[in-house]
mmCIF file of C-alpha atoms in Angstrom:
data_model
loop_
_atom_site.group_PDB
_atom_site.id
_atom_site.type_symbol
_atom_site.label_atom_id
_atom_site.label_comp_id
_atom_site.label_asym_id
_atom_site.label_seq_id
_atom_site.Cartn_x
_atom_site.Cartn_y
_atom_site.Cartn_z
ATOM 1 C CA UNK Y 118 -64.360 -6.678 19.569
ATOM 2 C CA UNK Y 119 -63.045 -9.874 18.045
ATOM 3 C CA UNK Y 120 -62.164 -7.960 14.868
ATOM 4 C CA UNK Y 121 -60.114 -5.479 16.917
ATOM 5 C CA UNK Y 122 -58.328 -8.299 18.746
ATOM 6 C CA UNK Y 123 -57.602 -9.982 15.425
ATOM 7 C CA UNK Y 124 -56.197 -6.776 13.963
ATOM 8 C CA UNK Y 125 -54.032 -6.253 17.057
ATOM 9 C CA UNK Y 126 -52.713 -9.805 16.841
ATOM 10 C CA UNK Y 127 -52.008 -9.389 13.144
ATOM 11 C CA UNK Y 128 -50.162 -6.132 13.850
ATOM 12 C CA UNK Y 129 -48.072 -7.815 16.547
ATOM 13 C CA UNK Y 130 -47.229 -10.687 14.223
ATOM 14 C CA UNK Y 131 -46.235 -8.252 11.483
ATOM 15 C CA UNK Y 132 -44.016 -6.348 13.924
ATOM 16 C CA UNK Y 133 -42.414 -9.579 15.068
ATOM 17 C CA UNK Y 134 -41.800 -10.548 11.447
ATOM 18 C CA UNK Y 135 -40.299 -7.157 10.622
ATOM 19 C CA UNK Y 136 -38.090 -7.227 13.729
ATOM 20 C CA UNK Y 137 -36.960 -10.739 12.860
ATOM 21 C CA UNK Y 138 -36.076 -9.696 9.334
ATOM 22 C CA UNK Y 139 -34.217 -6.643 10.618
ATOM 23 C CA UNK Y 140 -32.333 -8.775 13.128
ATOM 24 C CA UNK Y 141 -31.383 -11.290 10.438
ATOM 25 C CA UNK Y 142 -30.264 -8.496 8.113
ATOM 26 C CA UNK Y 143 -28.240 -6.892 10.908
ATOM 27 C CA UNK Y 144 -26.572 -10.200 11.741
ATOM 28 C CA UNK Y 145 -25.773 -10.760 8.067
ATOM 29 C CA UNK Y 146 -24.245 -7.285 7.765
ATOM 30 C CA UNK Y 147 -22.231 -7.853 10.942
ATOM 31 C CA UNK Y 148 -21.084 -11.241 9.664
ATOM 32 C CA UNK Y 149 -20.008 -9.727 6.374
ATOM 33 C CA UNK Y 150 -18.266 -6.892 8.189
ATOM 34 C CA UNK Y 151 -16.350 -9.358 10.341
ATOM 35 C CA UNK Y 152 -15.409 -11.367 7.234
ATOM 36 C CA UNK Y 153 -14.303 -8.226 5.381
ATOM 37 C CA UNK Y 154 -12.232 -7.133 8.374
ATOM 38 C CA UNK Y 155 -10.629 -10.568 8.620
ATOM 39 C CA UNK Y 156 -9.877 -10.614 4.891
ATOM 40 C CA UNK Y 157 -8.492 -7.094 5.081
ATOM 41 C CA UNK Y 158 -6.175 -8.077 7.910
ATOM 42 C CA UNK Y 159 -5.089 -11.221 6.071
ATOM 43 C CA UNK Y 160 -4.487 -9.189 2.905
ATOM 44 C CA UNK Y 161 -2.423 -6.574 4.728
ATOM 45 C CA UNK Y 162 -0.417 -9.271 6.495
ATOM 46 C CA UNK Y 163 0.143 -11.160 3.237
ATOM 47 C CA UNK Y 164 1.400 -8.024 1.476
ATOM 48 C CA UNK Y 165 3.717 -7.245 4.387
ATOM 49 C CA UNK Y 166 5.075 -10.778 4.258
ATOM 50 C CA UNK Y 167 5.613 -10.445 0.507
ATOM 51 C CA UNK Y 168 7.647 -7.281 0.982
ATOM 52 C CA UNK Y 169 9.665 -9.008 3.665
ATOM 53 C CA UNK Y 170 10.191 -11.992 1.382
ATOM 54 C CA UNK Y 171 11.703 -9.669 -1.241
ATOM 55 C CA UNK Y 172 14.343 -8.712 1.318
ATOM 56 C CA UNK Y 173 14.975 -12.389 2.067
ATOM 57 C CA UNK Y 174 15.398 -13.017 -1.661
ATOM 58 C CA UNK Y 175 17.845 -10.129 -1.984
ATOM 59 C CA UNK Y 176 19.836 -11.448 0.968
ATOM 60 C CA UNK Y 177 20.033 -14.898 -0.628
ATOM 61 C CA UNK Y 178 21.212 -13.369 -3.882
ATOM 62 C CA UNK Y 179 23.948 -11.456 -2.078
ATOM 63 C CA UNK Y 180 25.197 -14.659 -0.470
ATOM 64 C CA UNK Y 181 24.951 -16.493 -3.795
ATOM 65 C CA UNK Y 182 26.981 -13.894 -5.688
ATOM 66 C CA UNK Y 183 29.585 -13.648 -2.936
ATOM 67 C CA UNK Y 184 30.088 -17.392 -3.184
ATOM 68 C CA UNK Y 185 30.109 -17.324 -7.001
ATOM 69 C CA UNK Y 186 32.984 -14.821 -7.000
ATOM 70 C CA UNK Y 187 32.373 -13.459 -10.490
ATOM 71 C CA UNK Y 188 31.217 -16.692 -12.139
ATOM 72 C CA UNK Y 189 27.612 -17.619 -11.397
ATOM 73 C CA UNK Y 190 26.447 -21.089 -12.440
ATOM 74 C CA UNK Y 191 23.420 -23.267 -11.766
ATOM 75 C CA UNK Y 192 25.336 -25.218 -9.113
ATOM 76 C CA UNK Y 193 23.358 -25.797 -5.949
ATOM 77 C CA UNK Y 194 20.011 -25.725 -7.720
ATOM 78 C CA UNK Y 195 19.230 -22.151 -6.665
ATOM 79 C CA UNK Y 196 17.531 -21.188 -9.953
ATOM 80 C CA UNK Y 197 13.828 -21.849 -10.567
ATOM 81 C CA UNK Y 198 13.606 -23.999 -7.431
ATOM 82 C CA UNK Y 199 10.983 -22.822 -4.898
ATOM 83 C CA UNK Y 200 11.868 -22.590 -1.220
ATOM 84 C CA UNK Y 201 9.193 -22.212 1.438
ATOM 85 C CA UNK Y 202 9.244 -20.345 4.742
ATOM 86 C CA UNK Y 203 6.447 -21.118 7.244
ATOM 87 C CA UNK Y 204 4.513 -18.283 8.907
ATOM 88 C CA UNK Y 205 2.094 -18.202 11.832
ATOM 89 C CA UNK Y 206 -0.906 -18.380 9.518
ATOM 90 C CA UNK Y 207 0.436 -19.994 6.364
ATOM 91 C CA UNK Y 208 3.589 -19.929 4.272
ATOM 92 C CA UNK Y 209 5.803 -17.896 1.946
ATOM 93 C CA UNK Y 210 7.209 -19.499 -1.198
ATOM 94 C CA UNK Y 211 10.020 -17.787 -3.118
ATOM 95 C CA UNK Y 212 11.454 -18.785 -6.502
ATOM 96 C CA UNK Y 213 14.615 -17.072 -7.755
ATOM 97 C CA UNK Y 214 15.469 -16.851 -11.455
ATOM 98 C CA UNK Y 215 18.185 -15.312 -13.602
ATOM 99 C CA UNK Y 216 16.451 -12.463 -15.439
ATOM 100 C CA UNK Y 217 19.217 -11.887 -17.980
ATOM 101 C CA UNK Y 218 18.001 -14.481 -20.503
ATOM 102 C CA UNK Y 219 15.614 -12.405 -22.584
ATOM 103 C CA UNK Y 220 15.392 -9.761 -25.271
ATOM 104 C CA UNK Y 221 14.413 -6.423 -23.730
ATOM 105 C CA UNK Y 222 11.795 -5.051 -26.145
ATOM 106 C CA UNK Y 223 12.280 -1.534 -24.760
ATOM 107 C CA UNK Y 224 15.807 -1.528 -26.214
ATOM 108 C CA UNK Y 225 14.345 -1.223 -29.715
ATOM 109 C CA UNK Y 226 13.492 2.457 -29.344
ATOM 110 C CA UNK Y 227 15.626 4.013 -26.599
ATOM 111 C CA UNK Y 228 14.294 7.366 -25.423
ATOM 112 C CA UNK Y 229 16.695 10.233 -26.039
ATOM 113 C CA UNK Y 230 16.260 13.934 -25.383
ATOM 114 C CA UNK Y 231 15.166 15.652 -28.587
ATOM 115 C CA UNK Y 232 15.055 12.340 -30.509
ATOM 116 C CA UNK Y 233 11.715 10.693 -29.681
ATOM 117 C CA UNK Y 234 11.717 8.472 -32.777
ATOM 118 C CA UNK Y 235 15.219 7.067 -32.416
ATOM 119 C CA UNK Y 236 15.623 3.384 -33.251
ATOM 120 C CA UNK Y 237 18.462 1.068 -32.204
ATOM 121 C CA UNK Y 238 19.422 -0.633 -35.493
ATOM 122 C CA UNK Y 239 21.416 -3.411 -33.797
ATOM 123 C CA UNK Y 240 18.528 -4.258 -31.477
ATOM 124 C CA UNK Y 241 16.159 -4.228 -34.471
ATOM 125 C CA UNK Y 242 18.358 -6.668 -36.408
ATOM 126 C CA UNK Y 243 18.640 -8.920 -33.385
ATOM 127 C CA UNK Y 244 14.897 -8.914 -32.763
ATOM 128 C CA UNK Y 245 14.240 -9.829 -36.389
ATOM 129 C CA UNK Y 246 16.800 -12.634 -36.098
ATOM 130 C CA UNK Y 247 15.127 -13.864 -32.902
ATOM 131 C CA UNK Y 248 11.750 -13.978 -34.636
ATOM 132 C CA UNK Y 249 13.260 -15.917 -37.538
ATOM 133 C CA UNK Y 250 15.008 -18.352 -35.182
ATOM 134 C CA UNK Y 251 11.660 -19.395 -33.656
ATOM 135 C CA UNK Y 252 10.147 -20.080 -37.064
ATOM 136 C CA UNK Y 253 8.714 -16.755 -38.265
ATOM 137 C CA UNK Y 254 9.486 -15.892 -41.896
ATOM 138 C CA UNK Y 255 11.976 -13.123 -42.660
ATOM 139 C CA UNK Y 256 9.549 -10.662 -44.271
ATOM 140 C CA UNK Y 257 6.999 -11.121 -41.525
ATOM 141 C CA UNK Y 258 9.701 -10.840 -38.842
ATOM 142 C CA UNK Y 259 10.913 -7.538 -40.306
ATOM 143 C CA UNK Y 260 7.363 -6.147 -40.390
ATOM 144 C CA UNK Y 261 6.760 -7.202 -36.792
ATOM 145 C CA UNK Y 262 9.977 -5.474 -35.743
ATOM 146 C CA UNK Y 263 9.037 -2.170 -37.362
ATOM 147 C CA UNK Y 264 5.493 -2.344 -35.974
ATOM 148 C CA UNK Y 265 6.893 -2.854 -32.492
ATOM 149 C CA UNK Y 266 9.328 0.045 -32.901
ATOM 150 C CA UNK Y 267 6.451 2.355 -33.907
ATOM 151 C CA UNK Y 268 4.384 1.059 -30.994
ATOM 152 C CA UNK Y 269 7.116 2.069 -28.530
ATOM 153 C CA UNK Y 270 8.848 5.109 -30.009
ATOM 154 C CA UNK Y 271 7.736 8.616 -29.149
ATOM 155 C CA UNK Y 272 7.095 10.063 -32.610
ATOM 156 C CA UNK Y 273 4.033 9.873 -34.928
ATOM 157 C CA UNK Y 274 6.003 8.842 -38.030
ATOM 158 C CA UNK Y 275 5.728 5.180 -39.078
ATOM 159 C CA UNK Y 276 8.724 3.064 -40.032
ATOM 160 C CA UNK Y 277 8.623 1.149 -43.322
ATOM 161 C CA UNK Y 278 6.297 -1.754 -42.616
ATOM 162 C CA UNK Y 279 5.247 -0.299 -39.273
ATOM 163 C CA UNK Y 280 2.308 1.783 -38.150
ATOM 164 C CA UNK Y 281 1.474 4.730 -35.894
ATOM 165 C CA UNK Y 282 -1.834 6.176 -34.603
ATOM 166 C CA UNK Y 283 -3.664 6.095 -37.962
ATOM 167 C CA UNK Y 284 -3.105 2.343 -38.236
ATOM 168 C CA UNK Y 285 -4.851 1.559 -34.952
ATOM 169 C CA UNK Y 286 -8.629 1.874 -35.290
ATOM 170 C CA UNK Y 287 -10.162 2.828 -31.956
ATOM 171 C CA UNK Y 288 -6.859 2.442 -30.155
ATOM 172 C CA UNK Y 289 -3.875 4.704 -29.605
ATOM 173 C CA UNK Y 290 -0.457 3.048 -29.307
ATOM 174 C CA UNK Y 291 1.336 4.020 -26.093
ATOM 175 C CA UNK Y 292 4.442 5.501 -27.778
ATOM 176 C CA UNK Y 293 6.393 4.779 -24.632
ATOM 177 C CA UNK Y 294 8.396 1.886 -23.175
ATOM 178 C CA UNK Y 295 6.245 -1.144 -22.439
ATOM 179 C CA UNK Y 296 5.363 -2.013 -18.856
ATOM 180 C CA UNK Y 297 4.952 -5.698 -19.683
ATOM 181 C CA UNK Y 298 5.229 -8.053 -22.631
ATOM 182 C CA UNK Y 299 1.473 -8.638 -22.531
ATOM 183 C CA UNK Y 300 1.083 -5.291 -24.323
ATOM 184 C CA UNK Y 301 2.587 -6.885 -27.435
ATOM 185 C CA UNK Y 302 -0.774 -8.490 -28.170
ATOM 186 C CA UNK Y 303 -2.000 -5.051 -29.273
ATOM 187 C CA UNK Y 304 0.828 -4.385 -31.751
ATOM 188 C CA UNK Y 305 -0.103 -4.029 -35.422
ATOM 189 C CA UNK Y 306 0.771 -7.077 -37.571
ATOM 190 C CA UNK Y 307 1.301 -9.306 -34.530
ATOM 191 C CA UNK Y 308 -0.634 -12.560 -34.372
ATOM 192 C CA UNK Y 309 -1.385 -14.521 -31.232
ATOM 193 C CA UNK Y 310 0.691 -17.376 -32.654
ATOM 194 C CA UNK Y 311 3.671 -15.013 -33.128
ATOM 195 C CA UNK Y 312 3.358 -13.856 -29.544
ATOM 196 C CA UNK Y 313 3.271 -17.427 -28.215
ATOM 197 C CA UNK Y 314 6.422 -18.314 -30.157
ATOM 198 C CA UNK Y 315 8.354 -15.276 -28.935
ATOM 199 C CA UNK Y 316 6.963 -14.919 -25.402
ATOM 200 C CA UNK Y 317 9.535 -17.208 -23.669
ATOM 201 C CA UNK Y 318 12.388 -15.036 -24.957
ATOM 202 C CA UNK Y 319 11.028 -11.536 -24.323
ATOM 203 C CA UNK Y 320 10.956 -9.155 -21.386
ATOM 204 C CA UNK Y 321 10.058 -5.498 -20.860
ATOM 205 C CA UNK Y 322 12.657 -4.115 -18.484
ATOM 206 C CA UNK Y 323 12.445 -0.619 -16.949
ATOM 207 C CA UNK Y 324 15.468 0.434 -19.006
ATOM 208 C CA UNK Y 325 16.260 0.878 -22.698
ATOM 209 C CA UNK Y 326 19.528 -1.043 -22.436
ATOM 210 C CA UNK Y 327 20.202 -4.641 -23.430
ATOM 211 C CA UNK Y 328 21.417 -6.642 -20.472
ATOM 212 C CA UNK Y 329 24.407 -8.995 -20.581
ATOM 213 C CA UNK Y 330 23.265 -12.631 -20.710
ATOM 214 C CA UNK Y 331 25.005 -15.184 -18.487
ATOM 215 C CA UNK Y 332 26.073 -18.237 -20.506
ATOM 216 C CA UNK Y 333 26.621 -20.202 -17.281
ATOM 217 C CA UNK Y 334 22.951 -20.114 -16.311
ATOM 218 C CA UNK Y 335 21.495 -20.683 -19.770
ATOM 219 C CA UNK Y 336 19.747 -23.879 -20.791
ATOM 220 C CA UNK Y 337 19.517 -25.315 -24.286
ATOM 221 C CA UNK Y 338 16.061 -23.743 -24.542
ATOM 222 C CA UNK Y 339 17.797 -20.331 -24.565
ATOM 223 C CA UNK Y 340 19.649 -21.105 -27.812
ATOM 224 C CA UNK Y 341 17.546 -18.673 -29.934
ATOM 225 C CA UNK Y 342 18.787 -15.811 -27.738
ATOM 226 C CA UNK Y 343 22.402 -16.663 -28.554
ATOM 227 C CA UNK Y 344 21.576 -17.142 -32.228
ATOM 228 C CA UNK Y 345 19.905 -13.724 -32.458
ATOM 229 C CA UNK Y 346 23.123 -11.986 -31.386
ATOM 230 C CA UNK Y 347 24.685 -12.988 -34.693
ATOM 231 C CA UNK Y 348 21.653 -11.525 -36.524
ATOM 232 C CA UNK Y 349 20.970 -14.477 -38.804
ATOM 233 C CA UNK Y 350 24.540 -15.791 -39.164
ATOM 234 C CA UNK Y 351 24.237 -18.409 -36.417
ATOM 235 C CA UNK Y 352 21.696 -21.212 -36.236
ATOM 236 C CA UNK Y 353 19.906 -22.101 -32.985
ATOM 237 C CA UNK Y 354 21.262 -25.637 -33.437
ATOM 238 C CA UNK Y 355 24.887 -24.474 -33.197
ATOM 239 C CA UNK Y 356 24.050 -22.219 -30.279
ATOM 240 C CA UNK Y 357 22.359 -25.172 -28.581
ATOM 241 C CA UNK Y 358 25.459 -27.272 -29.206
ATOM 242 C CA UNK Y 359 27.648 -24.706 -27.466
ATOM 243 C CA UNK Y 360 25.350 -24.484 -24.439
ATOM 244 C CA UNK Y 361 25.243 -28.293 -24.164
ATOM 245 C CA UNK Y 362 29.054 -28.435 -23.999
ATOM 246 C CA UNK Y 363 29.251 -26.259 -20.893
ATOM 247 C CA UNK Y 364 31.609 -27.705 -18.254
ATOM 248 C CA UNK Y 365 30.100 -28.715 -14.909
ATOM 249 C CA UNK Y 366 31.842 -25.786 -13.225
ATOM 250 C CA UNK Y 367 30.711 -23.351 -15.919
ATOM 251 C CA UNK Y 368 32.668 -21.421 -18.503
ATOM 252 C CA UNK Y 369 35.587 -19.396 -17.186
ATOM 253 C CA UNK Y 370 35.117 -16.795 -19.908
ATOM 254 C CA UNK Y 371 32.995 -16.056 -22.963
ATOM 255 C CA UNK Y 372 35.791 -16.918 -25.410
ATOM 256 C CA UNK Y 373 35.795 -20.546 -24.254
ATOM 257 C CA UNK Y 374 32.054 -20.731 -24.863
ATOM 258 C CA UNK Y 375 32.318 -19.263 -28.358
ATOM 259 C CA UNK Y 376 35.094 -21.694 -29.296
ATOM 260 C CA UNK Y 377 33.280 -24.772 -27.956
ATOM 261 C CA UNK Y 378 31.265 -25.929 -30.988
ATOM 262 C CA UNK Y 379 32.812 -26.997 -34.258
ATOM 263 C CA UNK Y 380 33.229 -24.769 -36.153
ATOM 264 C CA UNK Y 381 33.535 -22.146 -33.400
ATOM 265 C CA UNK Y 382 30.922 -19.430 -32.992
ATOM 266 C CA UNK Y 383 33.579 -16.737 -32.625
ATOM 267 C CA UNK Y 384 34.228 -16.812 -36.356
ATOM 268 C CA UNK Y 385 30.594 -16.016 -37.179
ATOM 269 C CA UNK Y 386 30.100 -12.634 -35.542
ATOM 270 C CA UNK Y 387 31.296 -10.446 -32.720
ATOM 271 C CA UNK Y 388 28.674 -11.443 -30.171
ATOM 272 C CA UNK Y 389 30.867 -11.760 -27.088
ATOM 273 C CA UNK Y 390 30.037 -8.288 -25.778
ATOM 274 C CA UNK Y 391 26.426 -9.292 -25.138
ATOM 275 C CA UNK Y 392 27.415 -12.363 -23.112
ATOM 276 C CA UNK Y 393 29.034 -12.884 -19.728
ATOM 277 C CA UNK Y 394 29.751 -15.483 -17.052
ATOM 278 C CA UNK Y 395 28.024 -13.675 -14.190
ATOM 279 C CA UNK Y 396 24.570 -12.209 -13.540
ATOM 280 C CA UNK Y 397 23.311 -8.997 -11.995
ATOM 281 C CA UNK Y 398 19.590 -9.123 -12.831
ATOM 282 C CA UNK Y 399 17.177 -11.494 -11.101
ATOM 283 C CA UNK Y 400 13.495 -12.056 -10.471
ATOM 284 C CA UNK Y 401 11.965 -13.288 -7.239
ATOM 285 C CA UNK Y 402 8.535 -14.835 -7.649
ATOM 286 C CA UNK Y 403 6.830 -14.656 -4.243
ATOM 287 C CA UNK Y 404 3.603 -16.412 -3.248
ATOM 288 C CA UNK Y 405 2.184 -15.749 0.222
ATOM 289 C CA UNK Y 406 -0.641 -17.836 1.683
ATOM 290 C CA UNK Y 407 -1.869 -16.218 4.894
ATOM 291 C CA UNK Y 408 -5.095 -17.133 6.620
ATOM 292 C CA UNK Y 409 -6.603 -18.461 3.410
ATOM 293 C CA UNK Y 410 -5.691 -15.260 1.543
ATOM 294 C CA UNK Y 411 -3.111 -15.673 -1.250
ATOM 295 C CA UNK Y 412 -1.114 -12.933 -2.967
ATOM 296 C CA UNK Y 413 1.626 -13.078 -5.553
ATOM 297 C CA UNK Y 414 4.424 -10.594 -6.151
ATOM 298 C CA UNK Y 415 7.169 -10.661 -8.771
ATOM 299 C CA UNK Y 416 10.182 -8.534 -7.911
ATOM 300 C CA UNK Y 417 12.937 -7.493 -10.329
ATOM 301 C CA UNK Y 418 16.228 -7.121 -8.471
ATOM 302 C CA UNK Y 419 19.515 -5.709 -9.735
ATOM 303 C CA UNK Y 420 22.671 -6.616 -7.847
ATOM 304 C CA UNK Y 421 25.643 -4.264 -8.048
ATOM 305 C CA UNK Y 422 28.395 -2.835 -5.875
ATOM 306 C CA UNK Y 423 25.785 -0.887 -3.898
ATOM 307 C CA UNK Y 424 23.947 -4.071 -3.019
ATOM 308 C CA UNK Y 425 20.462 -5.179 -4.067
ATOM 309 C CA UNK Y 426 18.309 -2.624 -5.903
ATOM 310 C CA UNK Y 427 14.609 -3.390 -6.347
ATOM 311 C CA UNK Y 428 13.770 -2.079 -9.819
ATOM 312 C CA UNK Y 429 10.179 -3.225 -10.108
ATOM 313 C CA UNK Y 430 7.322 -4.868 -8.205
ATOM 314 C CA UNK Y 431 4.344 -6.535 -9.839
ATOM 315 C CA UNK Y 432 1.348 -7.740 -7.843
ATOM 316 C CA UNK Y 433 -1.119 -10.321 -9.009
ATOM 317 C CA UNK Y 434 -3.349 -13.161 -7.919
ATOM 318 C CA UNK Y 435 -1.655 -16.484 -7.373
#
């Protein structure tokens, strides 16, 4: 009898233990579900805020360009200066930048119907000059240029010093415009040190055209970009000298900028067509902190007579 009572008690205790474990597991699942739901809501809200912030950025750019009246400068501290907008559950921080100060790597091999392997010789010379201006030797710079052209162009035929599919063991080059400059790390003949030297001056725009660079929003750090336009006939030091001599109100025209240093840049090469005193391409770096959930979006915005055009959105963790 006592054995039966003991077995019954043991059974009851086991049932209680099992029920307790099930209850704890259920509560844990419910807790996780609530947390996931809360995070999902915060994530959705943060992404909605980020999209709204892109519209705020575009509106600010419209006002900025209207005020600039064809000559945009750094006056007012609008560039690379974060501004924050509070929200009910956090904040939105937006940083505007002039996106014209870079070499568009996709301009090296513009896509053309029936000509998948076409190369832009001027862009190639300028890229080589840019690489040399940051300290890369001429022969190496030329090889890097051709490797990059082969990496982007749409044909299987390598340039002299370049490389197509057969040169990439276990990897197939994209043979298309790059989505981001980070892809350059996979290019044949490129070293990590080369990438680090060039990275501040490169961009991968969703177009095969070279954009006009605004001399009124440049800093002395952008001097290699001006030097590259002369394809080796202008030193970064002279380009830096010209940028440093910019009037407080900005240059009225490109000719004044080219004639600023002594001797003038204008006598070196015809580089004025790649420069301007206004901007139409901008980035808005947006960071949203909502309910402990943080998202980051970088938006590429083109401003023209039609108003703001969002060309590209990139999402990433802040």
